[in-house]
Amino acid sequence: MDFILYEVDGAVATITINRPKALNALNSQVLDELDQTLDAIDLDTVRCVILTGAGDKSFVAGADIGEMSTLTKAEGEAFGKKGNDVFRKLETLPIPVIAAVNGFALGGGCEISMSCDIRICSENAMFGQPEAGLGITPGFGGTQRLARTVGVGMAKQLIYTARNIKADEAYRIGLVNAVYPQEELMEQAKKMASTIAKNAPIAVRNCKKAINDGLQVDIDQAIVVEEKLFGDCFETEDQKAGMGNFLAPKDQKVKVVPFKNC
Ligand code: CAA
């Protein structure tokens, strides 16, 4: 792969978008390689993924403006679909994904971060949907996920004004969960990922599915979604191990239950 780095350390995988000369902008090749990387994740061993950008300046500076500049209407729609398909695959990956936003997250960069479960960022991060200033709408899910993440009014303001915001404002409006000095960002992302990876993997997956699927339907259907996924957990060895450890005599309890993902 030319533009994606993939590393696995125990149960945590890190995907790095690696096109620093273009501030990690997403061209078709980057999207294809990201798609292949997501398909290749070994879900039997990896329990949490971190997504970040190469270098200390940019997470992802958007979709590739050079590539988009000559698109026709049909090609524009197809390019939007290409990005949307990959981002949806990321969003529906069975295991959690943490976006470690280490700089610019503009346009497609902000959009890919919103396809992750959790966003944390460095102090130099900058978020925004500058598309209206380029003569287009956000095209990789920004009109949909920004409204769902920060609320309709704030999303409309950011998208219509095409104004970029710094890390502190992104934190204030709930676009990111935490802001760290640049040098601490990956360490913090790994710490969070390992904490997630220590919990019962099937339960964590079911939590993700319950939250994501439940948000797409009304509350009566949503609680049924939860009931089914809750019930499924009782067929797992991990539920027996987790509850068994809680109920074990004090001298037989372990601090970290060795969940087996089954
Ligand atoms: N597409 C293609 N190339 C990009 C790029 C992008 N989105 N963003 C940056 N680059 C390239 C620049 O062209 C430049 O390349 P050269 O060295 O070959 O000239 C290189 O990355 C470095 O960029 P700058 O010199 O511009 O760096 P800077 O520090 O002065 O500015 C920046 C950084 C503010 C992020 C600026 O690069 C910028 O505004 N980039 C575009 C951001 C943007 O508008 N993103 C949204 C794209 S549209 C989109 O994403 C649509 C969608 O929803 C699908």
Short mmCIF file of C-alpha atoms and ligand atoms in Angstrom, two decimals:
data_model
loop_
_atom_site.label_atom_id
_atom_site.label_comp_id
_atom_site.label_asym_id
_atom_site.label_seq_id
_atom_site.Cartn_x
_atom_site.Cartn_y
_atom_site.Cartn_z
CA MET A 1 0.00 0.00 0.00
CA ASP A 2 1.29 3.48 -0.84
CA PHE A 3 -0.86 5.60 1.44
CA ILE A 4 -2.00 3.48 4.40
CA LEU A 5 0.09 2.17 7.26
CA TYR A 6 -1.38 -0.63 9.35
CA GLU A 7 0.11 -1.79 12.63
CA VAL A 8 -1.19 -4.21 15.23
CA ASP A 9 -0.01 -4.17 18.82
CA GLY A 10 -1.79 -6.89 20.80
CA ALA A 11 -5.52 -6.26 20.50
CA VAL A 12 -5.15 -2.68 19.20
CA ALA A 13 -4.65 -1.82 15.53
CA THR A 14 -3.57 1.58 14.23
CA ILE A 15 -4.45 2.75 10.74
CA THR A 16 -2.42 5.76 9.60
CA ILE A 17 -3.42 7.70 6.50
CA ASN A 18 0.00 8.39 5.06
CA ARG A 19 0.07 10.98 2.34
CA PRO A 20 1.78 13.82 4.21
CA LYS A 21 2.83 15.77 1.09
CA ALA A 22 -0.87 16.47 0.45
CA LEU A 23 -1.68 16.74 4.18
CA ASN A 24 -3.20 13.23 3.94
CA ALA A 25 -5.91 14.35 1.50
CA LEU A 26 -8.19 11.55 0.34
CA ASN A 27 -7.84 10.72 -3.32
CA SER A 28 -9.37 7.60 -4.90
CA GLN A 29 -6.29 5.52 -4.20
CA VAL A 30 -6.30 6.42 -0.50
CA LEU A 31 -9.99 5.50 -0.32
CA ASP A 32 -9.37 2.17 -2.08
CA GLU A 33 -6.48 1.32 0.21
CA LEU A 34 -8.48 2.28 3.30
CA ASP A 35 -11.31 0.06 2.09
CA GLN A 36 -8.93 -2.89 1.65
CA THR A 37 -7.36 -2.24 5.06
CA LEU A 38 -10.75 -2.33 6.78
CA ASP A 39 -11.56 -5.62 5.03
CA ALA A 40 -8.27 -7.12 6.19
CA ILE A 41 -8.64 -6.39 9.93
CA ASP A 42 -8.50 -9.66 11.85
CA LEU A 43 -11.60 -9.30 14.00
CA ASP A 44 -10.68 -12.41 16.00
CA THR A 45 -7.67 -10.67 17.52
CA VAL A 46 -8.13 -6.92 17.08
CA ARG A 47 -10.58 -5.39 19.57
CA CYS A 48 -10.15 -1.67 18.95
CA VAL A 49 -8.79 0.47 16.10
CA ILE A 50 -7.12 3.87 16.17
CA LEU A 51 -7.31 6.00 13.02
CA THR A 52 -4.82 8.85 12.60
CA GLY A 53 -2.88 10.83 10.00
CA ALA A 54 0.85 10.81 9.26
CA GLY A 55 2.95 13.77 10.42
CA ASP A 56 2.25 16.36 13.08
CA LYS A 57 0.32 18.88 10.99
CA SER A 58 -2.67 17.12 9.50
CA PHE A 59 -5.10 14.32 10.25
CA VAL A 60 -6.82 14.54 6.85
CA ALA A 61 -7.12 17.86 4.95
CA GLY A 62 -10.17 16.69 3.02
CA ALA A 63 -11.01 14.97 -0.19
CA ASP A 64 -8.45 15.63 -2.92
CA ILE A 65 -9.38 18.96 -4.48
CA GLY A 66 -7.14 18.38 -7.52
CA GLU A 67 -8.90 15.11 -8.31
CA MET A 68 -12.35 16.61 -7.76
CA SER A 69 -11.76 19.78 -9.76
CA THR A 70 -12.64 18.29 -13.16
CA LEU A 71 -15.42 15.89 -12.17
CA THR A 72 -18.72 15.84 -14.05
CA LYS A 73 -22.06 15.64 -12.25
CA ALA A 74 -22.12 11.82 -12.58
CA GLU A 75 -18.48 11.49 -11.56
CA GLY A 76 -19.07 13.78 -8.58
CA GLU A 77 -21.93 11.61 -7.42
CA ALA A 78 -19.82 8.46 -7.90
CA PHE A 79 -16.91 9.99 -5.96
CA GLY A 80 -19.32 10.87 -3.12
CA LYS A 81 -20.57 7.29 -3.12
CA LYS A 82 -17.05 5.92 -3.07
CA GLY A 83 -16.19 7.96 0.03
CA ASN A 84 -19.54 7.27 1.66
CA ASP A 85 -19.21 3.50 1.13
CA VAL A 86 -15.79 3.39 2.78
CA PHE A 87 -16.83 5.68 5.64
CA ARG A 88 -19.95 3.60 6.26
CA LYS A 89 -17.78 0.48 6.36
CA LEU A 90 -15.65 2.24 8.97
CA GLU A 91 -18.68 3.37 10.94
CA THR A 92 -20.20 -0.12 10.95
CA LEU A 93 -16.96 -1.98 11.65
CA PRO A 94 -18.01 -4.35 14.44
CA ILE A 95 -15.28 -3.07 16.79
CA PRO A 96 -14.80 0.50 18.08
CA VAL A 97 -12.67 3.01 16.19
CA ILE A 98 -11.03 5.99 17.89
CA ALA A 99 -10.08 8.94 15.67
CA ALA A 100 -6.83 10.46 16.98
CA VAL A 101 -7.08 13.79 15.18
CA ASN A 102 -3.56 15.18 15.00
CA GLY A 103 -4.07 18.38 13.01
CA PHE A 104 -6.31 19.48 10.13
CA ALA A 105 -9.61 17.59 9.93
CA LEU A 106 -11.27 19.52 7.14
CA GLY A 107 -14.01 18.47 4.74
CA GLY A 108 -13.53 14.73 4.20
CA GLY A 109 -11.15 14.79 7.20
CA CYS A 110 -13.85 16.02 9.56
CA GLU A 111 -16.24 13.57 7.90
CA ILE A 112 -14.00 10.53 8.36
CA SER A 113 -13.47 11.45 12.02
CA MET A 114 -17.25 11.52 12.48
CA SER A 115 -17.49 8.01 11.04
CA CYS A 116 -15.37 6.85 13.98
CA ASP A 117 -16.96 6.01 17.33
CA ILE A 118 -14.89 8.44 19.40
CA ARG A 119 -12.85 11.52 18.52
CA ILE A 120 -9.93 12.88 20.55
CA CYS A 121 -7.55 15.49 19.20
CA SER A 122 -4.31 17.40 19.64
CA GLU A 123 -4.21 21.09 20.60
CA ASN A 124 -3.30 22.07 17.03
CA ALA A 125 -6.29 20.27 15.52
CA MET A 126 -8.66 22.22 13.31
CA PHE A 127 -12.08 21.00 12.24
CA GLY A 128 -14.43 22.28 9.59
CA GLN A 129 -16.51 21.71 6.52
CA PRO A 130 -15.07 24.27 4.05
CA GLU A 131 -16.94 22.85 1.04
CA ALA A 132 -19.42 25.69 0.54
CA GLY A 133 -16.42 27.95 -0.06
CA LEU A 134 -15.27 25.56 -2.79
CA GLY A 135 -18.63 25.50 -4.54
CA ILE A 136 -19.76 22.08 -3.31
CA THR A 137 -21.62 20.50 -0.42
CA PRO A 138 -19.86 18.21 2.03
CA GLY A 139 -19.81 14.94 0.11
CA PHE A 140 -18.64 12.16 2.45
CA GLY A 141 -21.49 12.32 4.97
CA GLY A 142 -20.81 15.73 6.55
CA THR A 143 -24.31 17.11 6.12
CA GLN A 144 -25.66 14.04 7.90
CA ARG A 145 -23.14 13.16 10.58
CA LEU A 146 -22.28 16.69 11.72
CA ALA A 147 -25.95 17.40 12.45
CA ARG A 148 -26.20 14.11 14.33
CA THR A 149 -23.02 14.81 16.28
CA VAL A 150 -23.27 18.48 17.30
CA GLY A 151 -26.94 19.25 16.61
CA VAL A 152 -28.72 20.72 13.62
CA GLY A 153 -28.24 24.42 14.39
CA MET A 154 -24.51 24.21 15.02
CA ALA A 155 -24.00 21.92 12.02
CA LYS A 156 -25.85 24.32 9.74
CA GLN A 157 -23.82 27.26 11.04
CA LEU A 158 -20.49 25.47 10.48
CA ILE A 159 -21.47 24.17 7.04
CA TYR A 160 -23.07 27.40 5.71
CA THR A 161 -20.28 29.65 6.98
CA ALA A 162 -17.54 27.15 5.98
CA ARG A 163 -15.69 28.40 9.06
CA ASN A 164 -12.98 26.19 10.51
CA ILE A 165 -12.81 25.79 14.27
CA LYS A 166 -9.92 25.09 16.61
CA ALA A 167 -9.65 22.20 19.06
CA ASP A 168 -11.06 24.10 22.05
CA GLU A 169 -14.22 25.03 20.16
CA ALA A 170 -14.56 21.49 18.79
CA TYR A 171 -14.41 20.30 22.39
CA ARG A 172 -16.94 22.89 23.55
CA ILE A 173 -19.52 21.84 20.94
CA GLY A 174 -19.01 18.13 21.59
CA LEU A 175 -17.30 17.26 18.33
CA VAL A 176 -14.32 15.82 20.24
CA ASN A 177 -14.24 14.15 23.63
CA ALA A 178 -10.84 15.42 24.75
CA VAL A 179 -7.92 17.62 23.66
CA TYR A 180 -4.29 16.70 24.40
CA PRO A 181 -0.87 18.18 23.67
CA GLN A 182 0.28 16.79 20.31
CA GLU A 183 3.01 14.62 21.86
CA GLU A 184 0.49 12.93 24.18
CA LEU A 185 -2.26 12.25 21.65
CA MET A 186 -1.25 8.77 20.46
CA GLU A 187 -0.36 7.65 23.98
CA GLN A 188 -3.83 8.72 25.15
CA ALA A 189 -5.51 7.06 22.16
CA LYS A 190 -3.64 3.81 22.89
CA LYS A 191 -4.53 4.01 26.57
CA MET A 192 -8.23 4.38 25.74
CA ALA A 193 -8.04 1.62 23.11
CA SER A 194 -6.38 -0.79 25.59
CA THR A 195 -9.02 -0.01 28.20
CA ILE A 196 -11.73 -0.85 25.67
CA ALA A 197 -9.83 -3.97 24.53
CA LYS A 198 -9.72 -5.29 28.11
CA ASN A 199 -13.52 -5.45 28.29
CA ALA A 200 -15.58 -8.35 26.99
CA PRO A 201 -15.22 -8.08 23.19
CA ILE A 202 -18.63 -9.41 22.21
CA ALA A 203 -20.28 -7.12 24.78
CA VAL A 204 -18.37 -4.11 23.42
CA ARG A 205 -19.41 -5.00 19.86
CA ASN A 206 -23.00 -5.38 20.95
CA CYS A 207 -22.85 -2.00 22.72
CA LYS A 208 -21.64 -0.40 19.48
CA LYS A 209 -24.34 -2.09 17.44
CA ALA A 210 -27.05 -1.21 19.97
CA ILE A 211 -26.08 2.48 20.00
CA ASN A 212 -25.65 2.76 16.23
CA ASP A 213 -28.71 0.73 15.21
CA GLY A 214 -30.87 2.22 17.97
CA LEU A 215 -30.19 5.75 16.73
CA GLN A 216 -31.72 4.89 13.35
CA VAL A 217 -35.14 3.90 14.72
CA ASP A 218 -37.70 5.23 17.20
CA ILE A 219 -37.25 4.62 20.93
CA ASP A 220 -39.72 1.71 21.09
CA GLN A 221 -37.82 -0.17 18.39
CA ALA A 222 -34.49 0.98 19.82
CA ILE A 223 -35.03 -0.63 23.19
CA VAL A 224 -35.96 -3.87 21.42
CA VAL A 225 -32.64 -3.65 19.55
CA GLU A 226 -30.95 -3.35 22.95
CA GLU A 227 -32.95 -6.22 24.49
CA LYS A 228 -31.88 -8.61 21.72
CA LEU A 229 -28.20 -7.65 21.93
CA PHE A 230 -28.33 -7.79 25.73
CA GLY A 231 -29.89 -11.26 25.53
CA ASP A 232 -27.25 -12.46 23.06
CA CYS A 233 -24.53 -11.74 25.63
CA PHE A 234 -25.92 -14.49 27.88
CA GLU A 235 -24.88 -17.08 25.31
CA THR A 236 -21.23 -16.07 25.61
CA GLU A 237 -18.38 -17.50 27.64
CA ASP A 238 -17.31 -13.93 28.33
CA GLN A 239 -20.53 -13.21 30.26
CA LYS A 240 -19.88 -16.29 32.39
CA ALA A 241 -16.27 -15.24 32.95
CA GLY A 242 -17.17 -11.62 33.78
CA MET A 243 -20.01 -12.36 36.17
CA GLY A 244 -18.20 -15.41 37.56
CA ASN A 245 -15.27 -13.22 38.51
CA PHE A 246 -17.55 -10.68 40.19
CA LEU A 247 -19.21 -13.41 42.24
CA ALA A 248 -16.00 -15.32 43.08
CA PRO A 249 -14.62 -15.20 46.62
CA LYS A 250 -12.33 -12.16 47.10
CA ASP A 251 -9.11 -14.18 47.09
CA GLN A 252 -10.02 -15.80 43.77
CA LYS A 253 -10.95 -12.65 41.87
CA VAL A 254 -8.70 -11.40 39.08
CA LYS A 255 -8.18 -7.70 38.27
CA VAL A 256 -8.42 -8.20 34.53
CA VAL A 257 -10.74 -10.94 33.34
CA PRO A 258 -9.11 -12.85 30.46
CA PHE A 259 -12.07 -12.50 28.09
CA LYS A 260 -11.78 -14.94 25.21
CA ASN A 261 -14.05 -13.28 22.66
CA CYS A 262 -16.45 -16.19 22.59
N1 CAA B 1 -6.68 18.21 -1.64
C1 CAA B 1 -5.55 18.16 -2.35
N2 CAA B 1 -4.37 18.67 -1.92
C2 CAA B 1 -4.36 19.25 -0.71
C3 CAA B 1 -5.50 19.33 0.10
C4 CAA B 1 -6.70 18.77 -0.42
N3 CAA B 1 -7.85 18.76 0.29
N4 CAA B 1 -5.19 19.99 1.23
C5 CAA B 1 -3.88 20.28 1.15
N5 CAA B 1 -3.37 19.84 -0.02
C6 CAA B 1 -2.01 19.97 -0.52
C7 CAA B 1 -1.73 21.37 -1.02
O1 CAA B 1 -2.20 21.54 -2.34
C8 CAA B 1 -0.22 21.43 -0.92
O2 CAA B 1 0.33 20.73 -2.01
P1 CAA B 1 1.63 21.32 -2.77
O3 CAA B 1 2.70 21.34 -1.73
O4 CAA B 1 1.87 20.32 -3.85
O5 CAA B 1 1.25 22.68 -3.24
C9 CAA B 1 0.07 20.61 0.33
O6 CAA B 1 -1.10 19.81 0.56
C10 CAA B 1 0.30 21.47 1.55
O7 CAA B 1 -0.83 22.33 1.69
P2 CAA B 1 -0.69 23.92 1.90
O8 CAA B 1 0.56 24.44 1.26
O9 CAA B 1 -1.98 24.52 1.48
O10 CAA B 1 -0.50 23.97 3.48
P3 CAA B 1 -0.92 25.16 4.45
O11 CAA B 1 -0.34 24.81 5.77
O12 CAA B 1 -0.59 26.47 3.86
O13 CAA B 1 -2.52 25.08 4.55
C11 CAA B 1 -4.63 23.96 4.80
C12 CAA B 1 -3.13 23.95 5.12
C13 CAA B 1 -5.30 25.12 5.52
C14 CAA B 1 -5.20 22.64 5.31
C15 CAA B 1 -4.83 24.06 3.27
O14 CAA B 1 -4.01 23.10 2.64
C16 CAA B 1 -6.24 23.83 2.84
O15 CAA B 1 -7.08 24.72 2.99
N6 CAA B 1 -6.53 22.63 2.29
C17 CAA B 1 -7.84 22.30 1.78
C18 CAA B 1 -8.83 22.04 2.90
C19 CAA B 1 -10.18 21.79 2.34
O16 CAA B 1 -10.81 22.66 1.75
N7 CAA B 1 -10.69 20.56 2.52
C20 CAA B 1 -11.99 20.18 2.03
C21 CAA B 1 -11.86 19.54 0.69
S1 CAA B 1 -13.41 19.27 -0.09
C22 CAA B 1 -14.00 17.84 0.57
O17 CAA B 1 -13.43 17.24 1.46
C23 CAA B 1 -15.29 17.38 -0.04
C24 CAA B 1 -15.94 16.24 0.62
O18 CAA B 1 -16.65 16.39 1.59
C25 CAA B 1 -15.85 14.94 0.05
#
